[in-house]
């Protein structure tokens, strides 16, 4: 049973609670690509139609159509190449946290972290020369790298906050913000 | 005092059709003061145990024989597991519906006794043995009273019942439920103990491995050993424990002659001889390959002086790669990926609600407000339920393995960590059987001959 959900143009956050929250707490980030999908397909069809028109009426070479087909495939692969359907965080306070990546093809990749190995969930603001975004990571005992909770999708911070709060509750971590004064 | 308790249950026991009560054997893992893991390995029927000892009539003799079997099984476990937890009798399994009904009726009295024992323990004048004897479950059924001799006098033991398919919500036929725990003189009834069902690991087929990412050496030395490693290690030893237990049972009860033990030594010697011959043969093949490769490269160096400059480097690199590559294990990995797990994951089967829980309302409307969801969380917290899940393994595919190795190389990991992806951990239960070694070796030899 869906309890709480937030949506924007690209992602939908769903807080699933078909089990008691003290046993299992499931959070989903679902990728919304319906509008973009139609736009990409329409663009590809338009390019193919132009190529066919030039070949049939203007006497262009057949290779032009082949190049257009290759361009269409490249365009679809580039814009719709990410096959991830949704990413889920399954929080089991008695066991640990399971990060799941669900692909469109039905394949699921799961990574389980025992609850005792999680030192702290952290929300980090990543700044690049062209953009700025937030990521949610887990600091794991004995590991040199932090584990990204959402590896493929990049949900906004207003969705990440709910997952972060649930992870802090499960791992008994304080919900504190760290500001670098340097 | 509330302890975080989990019950690990083998899948084979779900389809067990025993009608009498059984003795539960396995491990208690308590690596932290606030948690208790009950890892059930297998059950031993009380009737079976009695039939194995027709000559021993006295109760003390039977208990002594049982202790000897337990001690023998414990002494044969890996030392890493022995330091954390010892193989022992965990408790009793009750399968009789009438007994279950009686125990259900007596649950309120157990709550009162729990508070009484708590008060008595605070005063400090309680005898542990009297607490165990005064437990109500011994007074209910004749067969249960007979089986209680195996747990009488122990400070730690549990009573496990089975729900019928009509009672549990998950749909599993014989779902175990922890009725109560005797722990250091205390009797505790806990209703929301999660149950994890696992497939018993078997040699050469599959086992469980807790996945650790590329942890560096400095962090590894300062790691406090997490208790999940002990749990996974105990689960991997369940098949071995059962086999050793049955062997010791036969030896102890039938008074087997000494040649059976000599026969185990001979089998071990034969296995060692096979593996030694296999290693010698593989070394011979490697030597031949290296000699042929060296001659091949020397021929090229005569032809071209430019190649002669690069030849030693390529030769050393190629020979090193040939030496490092574990062909047998790669072949086994491709044929049987279950032998090389890369992590664990839990499949949520359902939530088993207990009979004492109040019936909850049916929420048909989709709630969109966050405050209402918080209220629902508070309501759900009052409900008593336990999580039922199944333990599974992750397996690396070729693409995942290559990407993991590439990622490790790019971030500057050591080469030794690449071995850990392809090679299993050197644990006794994953030792390769000599038949599989010979079969894999013959297959690889044929492939090389083509």
Coordinates of C-alpha atoms in Angstrom, one line a residue:
Chain A
X1 CA 0.0 0.0 0.0
X2 CA 1.5 3.3 -1.1
X3 CA 1.7 5.7 1.8
X4 CA 3.5 8.8 0.5
X5 CA 4.8 9.9 -2.8
X6 CA 6.4 12.9 -4.4
X7 CA 6.7 13.5 -8.2
X8 CA 8.5 15.8 -10.4
X9 CA 9.2 15.9 -14.1
X10 CA 11.8 13.1 -14.0
X11 CA 11.3 11.0 -10.9
X12 CA 8.6 9.7 -8.6
X13 CA 9.4 9.0 -4.9
X14 CA 7.2 6.3 -3.4
X15 CA 7.3 5.3 0.3
X16 CA 5.9 1.8 0.2
X17 CA 4.5 0.4 3.4
X18 CA 2.8 -2.9 2.8
X19 CA 4.6 -4.3 5.8
X20 CA 4.9 -2.9 9.3
X21 CA 7.5 -0.2 9.4
X22 CA 9.3 -1.7 12.3
X23 CA 10.0 -4.8 10.1
X24 CA 10.5 -3.4 6.6
X25 CA 10.6 0.1 5.3
X26 CA 10.7 0.3 1.5
X27 CA 11.5 3.5 -0.5
X28 CA 11.4 3.6 -4.3
X29 CA 12.7 6.1 -6.8
X30 CA 10.9 5.5 -10.1
X31 CA 12.2 7.0 -13.3
X32 CA 9.6 8.8 -15.4
X33 CA 10.5 8.8 -19.0
X34 CA 7.2 8.7 -20.8
X35 CA 7.2 12.2 -22.3
X36 CA 10.9 12.1 -23.2
X37 CA 10.4 8.7 -24.7
X38 CA 7.7 9.9 -27.1
X39 CA 9.7 13.0 -28.0
X40 CA 12.8 10.9 -28.8
X41 CA 10.8 8.4 -30.9
X42 CA 9.1 11.3 -32.8
X43 CA 12.4 12.9 -33.5
X44 CA 13.8 9.6 -34.8
X45 CA 10.8 9.0 -37.0
X46 CA 11.1 12.6 -38.4
X47 CA 14.8 12.1 -39.3
X48 CA 14.0 8.8 -41.0
X49 CA 11.1 10.3 -42.9
X50 CA 13.4 13.1 -44.2
X51 CA 16.0 10.6 -45.3
X52 CA 13.4 8.5 -47.2
X53 CA 12.0 11.7 -48.8
X54 CA 15.4 12.7 -50.0
X55 CA 16.1 9.2 -51.3
X56 CA 12.8 8.7 -53.1
X57 CA 12.1 12.2 -54.6
X58 CA 15.5 13.9 -54.7
X59 CA 17.5 10.9 -56.0
X60 CA 20.0 10.8 -53.1
X61 CA 22.1 7.8 -52.5
X62 CA 20.8 4.8 -50.5
X63 CA 23.6 5.2 -48.0
X64 CA 22.0 8.4 -46.8
X65 CA 19.1 6.3 -45.5
X66 CA 21.5 3.9 -43.8
X67 CA 23.3 6.8 -42.1
X68 CA 20.0 8.2 -41.0
X69 CA 19.1 4.8 -39.5
X70 CA 22.4 4.7 -37.7
X71 CA 21.8 8.2 -36.4
X72 CA 18.4 7.2 -35.2
X73 CA 19.8 4.2 -33.4
X74 CA 22.5 6.4 -31.9
X75 CA 19.9 9.0 -30.8
X76 CA 17.6 6.5 -29.1
X77 CA 20.5 4.7 -27.4
X78 CA 21.9 8.0 -26.2
X79 CA 18.7 9.5 -24.8
X80 CA 17.0 6.3 -23.7
X81 CA 20.0 4.2 -23.1
X82 CA 19.7 4.1 -19.4
X83 CA 17.7 0.9 -18.8
X84 CA 17.1 1.5 -15.1
X85 CA 13.4 1.5 -14.2
X86 CA 13.6 2.2 -10.5
X87 CA 16.0 2.0 -7.5
X88 CA 14.7 0.8 -4.2
X89 CA 16.0 1.0 -0.6
X90 CA 14.7 -1.8 1.6
X91 CA 15.4 -1.0 5.2
X92 CA 15.1 -3.9 7.6
X93 CA 16.0 -2.7 11.1
X94 CA 16.6 -6.2 12.3
X95 CA 19.1 -7.0 9.5
X96 CA 20.3 -4.1 7.4
X97 CA 19.8 -2.1 4.3
X98 CA 19.3 -3.6 0.8
X99 CA 19.9 -1.5 -2.2
X100 CA 18.2 -2.7 -5.3
X101 CA 18.5 -1.6 -8.9
X102 CA 15.5 -2.7 -11.1
X103 CA 16.1 -2.6 -14.9
X104 CA 13.5 -2.4 -17.6
X105 CA 14.5 -5.9 -18.7
X106 CA 13.4 -7.3 -15.4
X107 CA 16.9 -7.9 -14.0
X108 CA 17.5 -6.9 -10.4
X109 CA 20.9 -6.2 -8.8
X110 CA 20.9 -6.3 -5.1
X111 CA 23.5 -5.2 -2.5
X112 CA 22.9 -5.9 1.1
X113 CA 24.7 -4.0 3.9
X114 CA 24.3 -5.3 7.5
X115 CA 23.0 -2.8 9.9
X116 CA 26.1 -3.1 12.1
X117 CA 28.4 -2.1 9.3
X118 CA 26.6 1.2 8.5
X119 CA 28.4 4.0 10.4
X120 CA 26.4 6.9 9.0
X121 CA 24.1 7.9 6.1
X122 CA 25.2 11.2 4.7
X123 CA 23.7 13.7 2.3
X124 CA 26.4 15.3 0.2
X125 CA 26.2 18.3 -2.1
X126 CA 28.3 17.6 -5.2
X127 CA 29.5 20.7 -7.1
X128 CA 30.8 20.4 -10.7
X129 CA 31.8 23.1 -13.1
X130 CA 28.5 22.9 -14.8
X131 CA 26.0 21.8 -12.2
X132 CA 25.3 21.1 -8.6
X133 CA 23.4 18.1 -7.2
X134 CA 22.9 16.1 -4.0
X135 CA 23.8 12.4 -3.4
X136 CA 22.9 10.1 -0.5
X137 CA 25.7 7.8 0.6
X138 CA 26.4 5.3 3.3
X139 CA 29.7 5.3 5.3
X140 CA 30.4 1.7 5.8
X141 CA 32.7 0.2 8.4
X142 CA 36.0 -1.0 7.0
X143 CA 35.4 0.3 3.5
X144 CA 37.5 2.9 1.8
X145 CA 34.7 4.2 -0.3
X146 CA 31.2 5.4 0.5
X147 CA 28.4 3.5 -1.1
X148 CA 26.0 5.4 -3.2
X149 CA 22.4 4.6 -2.3
X150 CA 21.1 5.6 -5.8
X151 CA 23.9 4.8 -8.3
X152 CA 22.1 5.4 -11.6
X153 CA 19.3 7.7 -10.9
X154 CA 19.8 11.2 -9.6
X155 CA 16.7 12.2 -7.6
X156 CA 16.4 15.8 -6.1
X157 CA 17.2 16.5 -2.6
X158 CA 13.5 16.8 -1.5
X159 CA 13.1 13.1 -2.3
X160 CA 16.5 12.1 -0.8
X161 CA 15.7 13.7 2.5
X162 CA 12.9 11.2 3.3
X163 CA 15.2 8.3 2.5
X164 CA 18.0 9.8 4.6
X165 CA 15.7 10.3 7.6
X166 CA 14.5 6.7 7.4
X167 CA 18.1 5.5 7.2
X168 CA 19.1 7.7 10.2
X169 CA 16.2 6.2 12.2
X170 CA 17.2 2.7 11.3
X171 CA 20.9 3.2 12.1
X172 CA 20.3 5.3 15.2
X173 CA 22.3 8.2 13.6
X174 CA 21.6 11.8 14.4
X175 CA 20.0 13.9 11.7
X176 CA 22.6 16.6 11.8
X177 CA 23.9 18.9 9.1
X178 CA 27.5 19.6 8.7
X179 CA 28.6 23.0 7.3
X180 CA 32.2 23.6 6.4
X181 CA 33.2 26.9 7.9
X182 CA 36.5 26.9 6.1
Chain B
X1 CA 16.0 -6.2 29.1
X2 CA 15.0 -6.5 25.5
X3 CA 17.3 -8.4 23.2
X4 CA 17.3 -8.2 19.4
X5 CA 16.6 -11.8 18.5
X6 CA 16.7 -13.5 15.1
X7 CA 15.9 -17.1 14.1
X8 CA 17.8 -18.7 11.2
X9 CA 15.9 -21.8 9.9
X10 CA 17.0 -24.3 7.3
X11 CA 14.7 -24.8 4.3
X12 CA 14.8 -28.5 4.7
X13 CA 13.0 -28.4 8.0
X14 CA 10.0 -26.7 6.5
X15 CA 9.1 -29.9 4.7
X16 CA 9.9 -32.2 7.6
X17 CA 7.0 -34.5 8.5
X18 CA 7.9 -35.5 12.0
X19 CA 5.0 -35.9 14.3
X20 CA 6.8 -35.9 17.6
X21 CA 8.8 -33.3 19.3
X22 CA 12.4 -32.9 18.2
X23 CA 15.7 -31.7 19.6
X24 CA 17.0 -28.6 17.9
X25 CA 20.8 -28.3 17.4
X26 CA 22.9 -25.4 16.2
X27 CA 24.5 -22.3 17.4
X28 CA 23.7 -19.4 19.7
X29 CA 25.6 -16.3 18.4
X30 CA 25.8 -13.4 20.8
X31 CA 28.6 -11.1 19.6
X32 CA 27.0 -8.1 21.2
X33 CA 25.1 -7.8 24.5
X34 CA 21.9 -6.6 22.8
X35 CA 21.5 -9.2 20.1
X36 CA 21.0 -13.0 19.9
X37 CA 21.0 -15.1 16.8
X38 CA 19.6 -18.6 17.0
X39 CA 21.1 -20.5 14.1
X40 CA 19.2 -23.8 13.7
X41 CA 21.3 -26.4 11.9
X42 CA 19.1 -29.5 12.1
X43 CA 16.8 -31.5 14.4
X44 CA 17.3 -34.9 15.9
X45 CA 14.2 -36.9 16.7
X46 CA 13.9 -38.1 20.2
X47 CA 12.5 -41.4 19.0
X48 CA 15.5 -41.8 16.6
X49 CA 17.9 -41.0 19.4
X50 CA 16.2 -43.6 21.6
X51 CA 16.2 -46.3 18.9
X52 CA 20.0 -45.8 18.4
X53 CA 20.7 -46.7 22.0
X54 CA 18.8 -49.9 22.9
X55 CA 21.5 -50.9 25.4
X56 CA 21.5 -47.7 27.3
X57 CA 18.5 -47.6 29.6
X58 CA 19.4 -45.0 32.2
X59 CA 18.5 -41.4 31.7
X60 CA 21.9 -40.2 32.8
X61 CA 23.6 -42.6 30.4
X62 CA 21.6 -41.2 27.5
X63 CA 22.4 -37.6 28.5
X64 CA 26.1 -38.6 28.8
X65 CA 26.0 -40.1 25.3
X66 CA 24.3 -37.0 24.0
X67 CA 26.9 -34.8 25.6
X68 CA 29.7 -36.8 24.0
X69 CA 28.1 -36.5 20.6
X70 CA 27.7 -32.7 21.0
X71 CA 31.3 -32.4 22.2
X72 CA 32.6 -34.4 19.3
X73 CA 30.6 -32.3 16.8
X74 CA 31.8 -29.1 18.5
X75 CA 35.4 -30.2 18.4
X76 CA 35.3 -30.7 14.6
X77 CA 34.1 -27.2 13.7
X78 CA 36.5 -24.5 12.4
X79 CA 38.4 -22.7 15.1
X80 CA 37.2 -19.3 14.0
X81 CA 33.6 -20.4 14.7
X82 CA 34.6 -22.2 18.0
X83 CA 36.0 -18.9 19.4
X84 CA 32.7 -17.2 18.8
X85 CA 30.1 -19.8 19.4
X86 CA 29.9 -23.5 20.2
X87 CA 27.7 -26.1 18.6
X88 CA 25.1 -27.2 21.2
X89 CA 21.6 -28.2 21.8
X90 CA 19.4 -25.1 21.2
X91 CA 16.1 -26.4 22.5
X92 CA 13.0 -28.2 21.5
X93 CA 10.6 -28.2 18.5
X94 CA 7.0 -28.8 19.3
X95 CA 4.9 -30.1 16.4
X96 CA 1.8 -31.4 18.2
X97 CA -1.2 -29.1 17.7
X98 CA -2.7 -30.0 21.1
X99 CA 0.5 -29.0 22.7
X100 CA 0.6 -25.8 20.8
X101 CA -2.9 -25.0 21.9
X102 CA -1.9 -25.7 25.5
X103 CA 1.1 -23.4 25.1
X104 CA -1.1 -20.7 23.6
X105 CA -3.4 -20.8 26.6
X106 CA -0.4 -20.6 29.0
X107 CA 1.1 -17.5 27.4
X108 CA -0.4 -15.0 29.9
X109 CA 1.1 -17.0 32.7
X110 CA 4.5 -16.8 31.0
X111 CA 4.2 -13.1 31.0
X112 CA 3.6 -13.0 34.7
X113 CA 6.4 -15.4 35.3
X114 CA 8.7 -13.2 33.3
X115 CA 8.0 -10.3 35.5
X116 CA 8.4 -12.5 38.6
X117 CA 11.8 -13.8 37.4
X118 CA 12.9 -10.3 36.6
X119 CA 12.1 -9.2 40.1
X120 CA 13.7 -12.3 41.6
X121 CA 16.9 -11.7 39.6
X122 CA 17.1 -8.2 40.8
X123 CA 17.0 -9.5 44.4
X124 CA 19.7 -11.9 43.5
X125 CA 18.3 -14.9 45.3
X126 CA 17.2 -17.1 42.4
X127 CA 18.4 -20.5 41.5
X128 CA 18.7 -21.1 37.8
X129 CA 17.8 -24.7 37.9
X130 CA 14.6 -24.1 39.8
X131 CA 13.6 -21.5 37.2
X132 CA 14.0 -24.0 34.4
X133 CA 12.1 -26.6 36.3
X134 CA 9.3 -24.3 37.2
X135 CA 8.6 -23.4 33.6
X136 CA 5.1 -24.2 32.6
X137 CA 5.9 -26.0 29.3
X138 CA 7.2 -29.1 31.1
X139 CA 3.8 -29.8 32.7
X140 CA 1.8 -29.9 29.5
X141 CA 2.5 -33.1 27.6
X142 CA 4.0 -36.5 28.2
X143 CA 6.2 -36.5 25.1
X144 CA 7.4 -33.0 25.9
X145 CA 8.2 -34.0 29.5
X146 CA 10.2 -36.9 28.1
X147 CA 12.1 -34.7 25.7
X148 CA 12.8 -32.1 28.4
X149 CA 15.6 -34.3 29.8
X150 CA 17.8 -33.0 27.0
X151 CA 17.4 -29.3 28.0
X152 CA 16.9 -29.7 31.8
X153 CA 19.7 -28.0 33.7
X154 CA 20.8 -25.9 30.7
X155 CA 20.9 -22.2 31.2
X156 CA 20.2 -21.3 27.6
X157 CA 17.5 -23.0 25.5
X158 CA 14.5 -22.1 23.4
X159 CA 11.1 -23.6 22.6
X160 CA 10.0 -23.4 18.9
X161 CA 6.5 -24.1 17.7
X162 CA 5.1 -24.5 14.2
X163 CA 2.2 -22.6 12.8
X164 CA -0.3 -24.5 10.6
X165 CA -1.0 -23.1 7.1
X166 CA -4.3 -21.7 8.4
X167 CA -2.6 -19.8 11.2
X168 CA 0.3 -18.0 9.5
X169 CA -0.2 -15.3 6.9
X170 CA 2.9 -16.1 4.8
X171 CA 1.7 -19.4 3.4
X172 CA 4.7 -21.6 4.3
X173 CA 3.6 -25.0 5.6
X174 CA 5.7 -25.4 8.7
X175 CA 6.7 -21.9 9.6
X176 CA 8.7 -21.9 12.9
X177 CA 7.8 -19.5 15.7
X178 CA 9.8 -18.9 18.7
X179 CA 7.6 -19.4 21.7
X180 CA 10.0 -18.4 24.5
X181 CA 13.6 -18.3 25.4
X182 CA 15.4 -19.4 28.6
X183 CA 18.5 -17.2 28.8
X184 CA 20.7 -17.3 31.9
X185 CA 17.8 -18.2 34.2
X186 CA 15.4 -15.8 32.6
X187 CA 12.3 -16.8 30.7
X188 CA 11.4 -14.3 28.0
X189 CA 8.5 -14.5 25.6
X190 CA 9.2 -12.5 22.4
X191 CA 6.5 -12.2 19.7
X192 CA 8.3 -10.4 16.9
X193 CA 11.3 -12.6 16.3
X194 CA 12.2 -12.5 12.6
X195 CA 12.7 -15.8 10.8
X196 CA 15.3 -16.2 8.0
X197 CA 15.0 -19.3 5.9
X198 CA 18.2 -20.5 4.3
X199 CA 19.1 -23.3 1.9
X200 CA 21.6 -25.5 3.6
X201 CA 25.0 -25.1 1.9
X202 CA 26.5 -28.2 0.4
X203 CA 30.0 -29.0 -0.9
X204 CA 30.6 -28.1 -4.5
X205 CA 27.1 -26.6 -4.9
X206 CA 26.7 -23.4 -3.1
X207 CA 27.5 -21.5 0.1
X208 CA 27.1 -17.9 1.4
X209 CA 29.7 -15.2 1.5
X210 CA 29.3 -11.8 3.0
X211 CA 30.5 -9.4 0.4
X212 CA 33.1 -6.9 1.4
X213 CA 34.0 -4.2 -1.0
X214 CA 37.6 -3.3 -1.8
X215 CA 38.7 -2.6 1.8
X216 CA 42.2 -1.4 2.1
X217 CA 44.7 -3.1 4.4
X218 CA 44.9 -0.3 6.9
X219 CA 41.2 -0.3 7.6
X220 CA 41.1 -4.1 7.7
X221 CA 43.5 -4.3 10.6
X222 CA 41.4 -2.0 12.7
X223 CA 38.1 -3.7 11.9
X224 CA 36.3 -5.1 14.7
X225 CA 35.1 -8.4 13.4
X226 CA 31.4 -8.0 12.7
X227 CA 29.0 -10.7 13.9
X228 CA 27.5 -11.3 10.5
X229 CA 30.7 -13.1 9.5
X230 CA 30.1 -15.5 12.4
X231 CA 26.5 -16.0 11.4
X232 CA 27.4 -16.7 7.8
X233 CA 30.2 -19.0 8.9
X234 CA 27.9 -21.0 11.1
X235 CA 25.3 -21.3 8.3
X236 CA 28.0 -22.6 6.0
X237 CA 29.0 -25.2 8.6
X238 CA 25.5 -26.7 9.0
X239 CA 25.9 -29.5 6.5
X240 CA 29.3 -30.4 8.0
X241 CA 27.9 -30.3 11.5
X242 CA 25.0 -32.6 10.6
X243 CA 27.4 -35.1 8.9
X244 CA 29.8 -35.1 11.9
X245 CA 26.9 -35.4 14.3
X246 CA 25.5 -38.4 12.6
X247 CA 29.0 -40.0 12.4
X248 CA 29.5 -39.5 16.1
X249 CA 26.0 -40.7 16.9
X250 CA 26.7 -44.0 15.0
X251 CA 30.1 -44.4 16.6
X252 CA 28.9 -43.6 20.1
X253 CA 25.7 -45.7 20.1
X254 CA 26.8 -48.7 18.2
X255 CA 30.2 -49.0 19.6
X256 CA 31.7 -49.2 16.2
X257 CA 35.1 -50.9 15.8
X258 CA 38.3 -49.0 15.3
X259 CA 38.7 -49.8 11.7
X260 CA 36.0 -47.4 10.7
X261 CA 38.2 -44.6 12.0
X262 CA 41.2 -46.1 10.1
X263 CA 38.9 -46.3 7.0
X264 CA 38.2 -42.3 7.4
X265 CA 42.1 -41.9 7.5
X266 CA 42.5 -44.0 4.4
X267 CA 39.8 -42.0 2.5
X268 CA 41.6 -38.8 3.5
X269 CA 44.9 -40.3 2.3
X270 CA 43.4 -41.3 -1.0
X271 CA 41.9 -37.8 -1.5
X272 CA 45.3 -36.2 -0.7
X273 CA 47.0 -38.6 -3.1
X274 CA 44.6 -37.6 -5.9
X275 CA 45.1 -33.9 -5.3
X276 CA 48.8 -34.3 -5.1
X277 CA 48.8 -36.2 -8.4
X278 CA 46.6 -33.5 -9.9
X279 CA 48.9 -30.7 -8.8
X280 CA 51.9 -32.6 -10.2
X281 CA 50.2 -33.1 -13.5
X282 CA 49.2 -29.4 -13.7
X283 CA 52.7 -28.4 -13.0
X284 CA 54.0 -30.6 -15.8
X285 CA 51.6 -29.1 -18.2
X286 CA 52.6 -25.6 -17.1
X287 CA 56.2 -26.4 -17.6
X288 CA 55.6 -27.7 -21.1
X289 CA 53.7 -24.6 -22.0
X290 CA 56.3 -22.3 -20.6
X291 CA 59.1 -24.1 -22.5
X292 CA 57.2 -24.0 -25.8
X293 CA 56.4 -20.3 -25.3
X294 CA 60.0 -19.5 -24.6
X295 CA 61.2 -21.3 -27.7
X296 CA 58.6 -19.5 -29.7
X297 CA 59.7 -16.1 -28.6
X298 CA 63.4 -16.9 -29.0
X299 CA 62.7 -17.8 -32.7
X300 CA 61.1 -14.4 -33.2
X301 CA 64.1 -12.6 -31.6
X302 CA 66.4 -14.2 -34.1
X303 CA 64.4 -12.8 -37.0
X304 CA 64.0 -9.2 -35.9
X305 CA 66.3 -7.2 -33.6
X306 CA 63.5 -4.8 -32.9
X307 CA 61.4 -7.6 -31.4
X308 CA 64.5 -8.7 -29.5
X309 CA 64.3 -5.6 -27.4
X310 CA 60.7 -6.1 -26.4
X311 CA 60.9 -9.9 -26.3
X312 CA 62.0 -10.3 -22.6
X313 CA 59.3 -8.0 -21.3
X314 CA 56.5 -9.7 -23.3
X315 CA 57.9 -13.1 -22.3
X316 CA 57.9 -12.3 -18.6
X317 CA 54.5 -10.7 -18.8
X318 CA 52.9 -13.5 -20.7
X319 CA 54.5 -16.2 -18.5
X320 CA 53.3 -14.3 -15.5
X321 CA 49.8 -14.2 -16.8
X322 CA 49.8 -17.8 -17.6
X323 CA 51.0 -18.6 -14.1
X324 CA 48.5 -16.4 -12.4
X325 CA 45.4 -17.4 -14.3
X326 CA 43.6 -20.2 -12.4
X327 CA 42.1 -22.0 -15.3
X328 CA 40.4 -24.7 -13.3
X329 CA 38.6 -22.2 -11.1
X330 CA 37.6 -20.1 -14.1
X331 CA 36.1 -23.1 -15.7
X332 CA 34.3 -24.1 -12.6
X333 CA 33.1 -20.5 -12.2
X334 CA 31.6 -20.5 -15.7
X335 CA 30.0 -24.0 -15.3
X336 CA 28.8 -23.6 -11.7
X337 CA 28.6 -20.0 -10.6
X338 CA 26.9 -21.1 -7.3
X339 CA 30.4 -22.0 -6.0
X340 CA 31.6 -18.4 -6.2
X341 CA 29.1 -16.1 -4.4
X342 CA 29.7 -12.4 -4.2
X343 CA 27.3 -11.4 -1.5
X344 CA 24.0 -12.1 0.2
X345 CA 20.6 -10.6 -0.1
X346 CA 17.3 -11.1 1.6
X347 CA 14.0 -11.9 -0.1
X348 CA 11.1 -10.6 1.9
X349 CA 8.5 -13.4 2.0
X350 CA 6.0 -11.7 4.2
X351 CA 5.1 -10.7 7.7
X352 CA 3.8 -13.3 10.1
X353 CA 1.3 -11.7 12.4
X354 CA 0.8 -13.2 15.8
X355 CA -2.5 -14.3 17.3
X356 CA -2.3 -11.8 20.2
X357 CA -2.3 -8.9 17.7
X358 CA -5.4 -6.9 17.5
X359 CA -7.1 -7.0 14.1
X360 CA -6.2 -3.9 12.1
X361 CA -8.5 -1.9 9.9
X362 CA -8.5 -2.2 6.1
X363 CA -7.0 0.9 4.6
X364 CA -8.6 1.1 1.1
X365 CA -7.9 4.8 0.5
X366 CA -4.5 5.9 -0.6
X367 CA -3.0 8.3 2.0
X368 CA -1.0 11.1 0.6
X369 CA -0.4 13.2 3.6
X370 CA 2.9 12.7 5.5
X371 CA 1.3 13.4 8.9
X372 CA -1.2 10.6 8.4
X373 CA 1.6 8.3 7.4
X374 CA 3.4 9.1 10.7
X375 CA 0.2 8.3 12.5
X376 CA -0.1 5.1 10.7
X377 CA 3.5 4.3 11.6
X378 CA 2.6 4.8 15.3
X379 CA -0.4 2.5 14.9
X380 CA 1.7 -0.2 13.1
X381 CA 4.2 -0.1 15.9
X382 CA 1.7 -1.5 18.3
X383 CA 0.9 -4.4 16.1
X384 CA 2.9 -7.5 16.8
X385 CA 4.4 -9.2 13.8
X386 CA 7.6 -10.9 12.7
X387 CA 9.4 -10.7 9.4
X388 CA 9.9 -13.8 7.3
X389 CA 12.6 -13.7 4.7
X390 CA 14.8 -16.0 2.7
X391 CA 18.6 -15.8 2.4
X392 CA 20.0 -15.8 -1.1
X393 CA 23.4 -15.3 -2.7
X394 CA 24.6 -12.9 -5.3
X395 CA 26.8 -14.2 -8.2
X396 CA 29.1 -12.2 -10.4
X397 CA 28.7 -12.4 -14.1
X398 CA 31.5 -12.0 -16.6
X399 CA 30.6 -8.4 -17.3
X400 CA 30.3 -7.5 -13.6
X401 CA 33.6 -9.2 -12.9
X402 CA 35.5 -7.4 -15.6
X403 CA 34.0 -4.0 -14.6
X404 CA 34.9 -4.7 -11.0
X405 CA 38.5 -5.5 -11.9
X406 CA 38.7 -2.5 -14.2
X407 CA 37.3 -0.3 -11.5
X408 CA 39.8 -1.7 -9.0
X409 CA 42.7 -1.0 -11.4
X410 CA 41.5 2.5 -12.1
X411 CA 41.3 3.5 -8.4
X412 CA 44.7 2.0 -7.7
X413 CA 43.8 -1.2 -5.9
X414 CA 46.3 -3.9 -5.4
X415 CA 46.5 -6.8 -7.7
X416 CA 45.8 -9.2 -4.9
X417 CA 42.3 -8.0 -4.6
X418 CA 41.7 -9.2 -8.2
X419 CA 42.4 -12.7 -7.0
X420 CA 39.6 -12.5 -4.4
X421 CA 37.1 -12.0 -7.1
X422 CA 38.0 -15.2 -8.9
X423 CA 39.2 -17.3 -6.1
X424 CA 37.0 -18.4 -3.2
X425 CA 38.0 -17.9 0.4
X426 CA 40.1 -20.8 1.7
X427 CA 37.5 -22.3 3.9
X428 CA 37.2 -26.0 4.6
X429 CA 33.6 -26.3 3.3
X430 CA 34.6 -25.0 -0.1
X431 CA 37.4 -27.4 -0.7
X432 CA 37.2 -28.9 -4.1
X433 CA 36.4 -32.6 -4.2
X434 CA 38.9 -34.7 -6.1
X435 CA 36.4 -36.0 -8.6
X436 CA 35.4 -32.5 -9.7
X437 CA 39.1 -31.6 -9.9
X438 CA 39.9 -34.5 -12.2
X439 CA 36.8 -33.8 -14.3
X440 CA 37.6 -30.1 -14.7
X441 CA 41.2 -30.8 -15.4
X442 CA 40.4 -33.3 -18.2
X443 CA 38.0 -30.8 -19.7
X444 CA 40.6 -28.0 -19.6
X445 CA 43.2 -30.3 -21.1
X446 CA 41.0 -31.2 -24.0
X447 CA 40.2 -27.6 -24.6
X448 CA 44.0 -26.8 -24.6
X449 CA 44.6 -29.6 -27.0
X450 CA 42.3 -28.2 -29.6

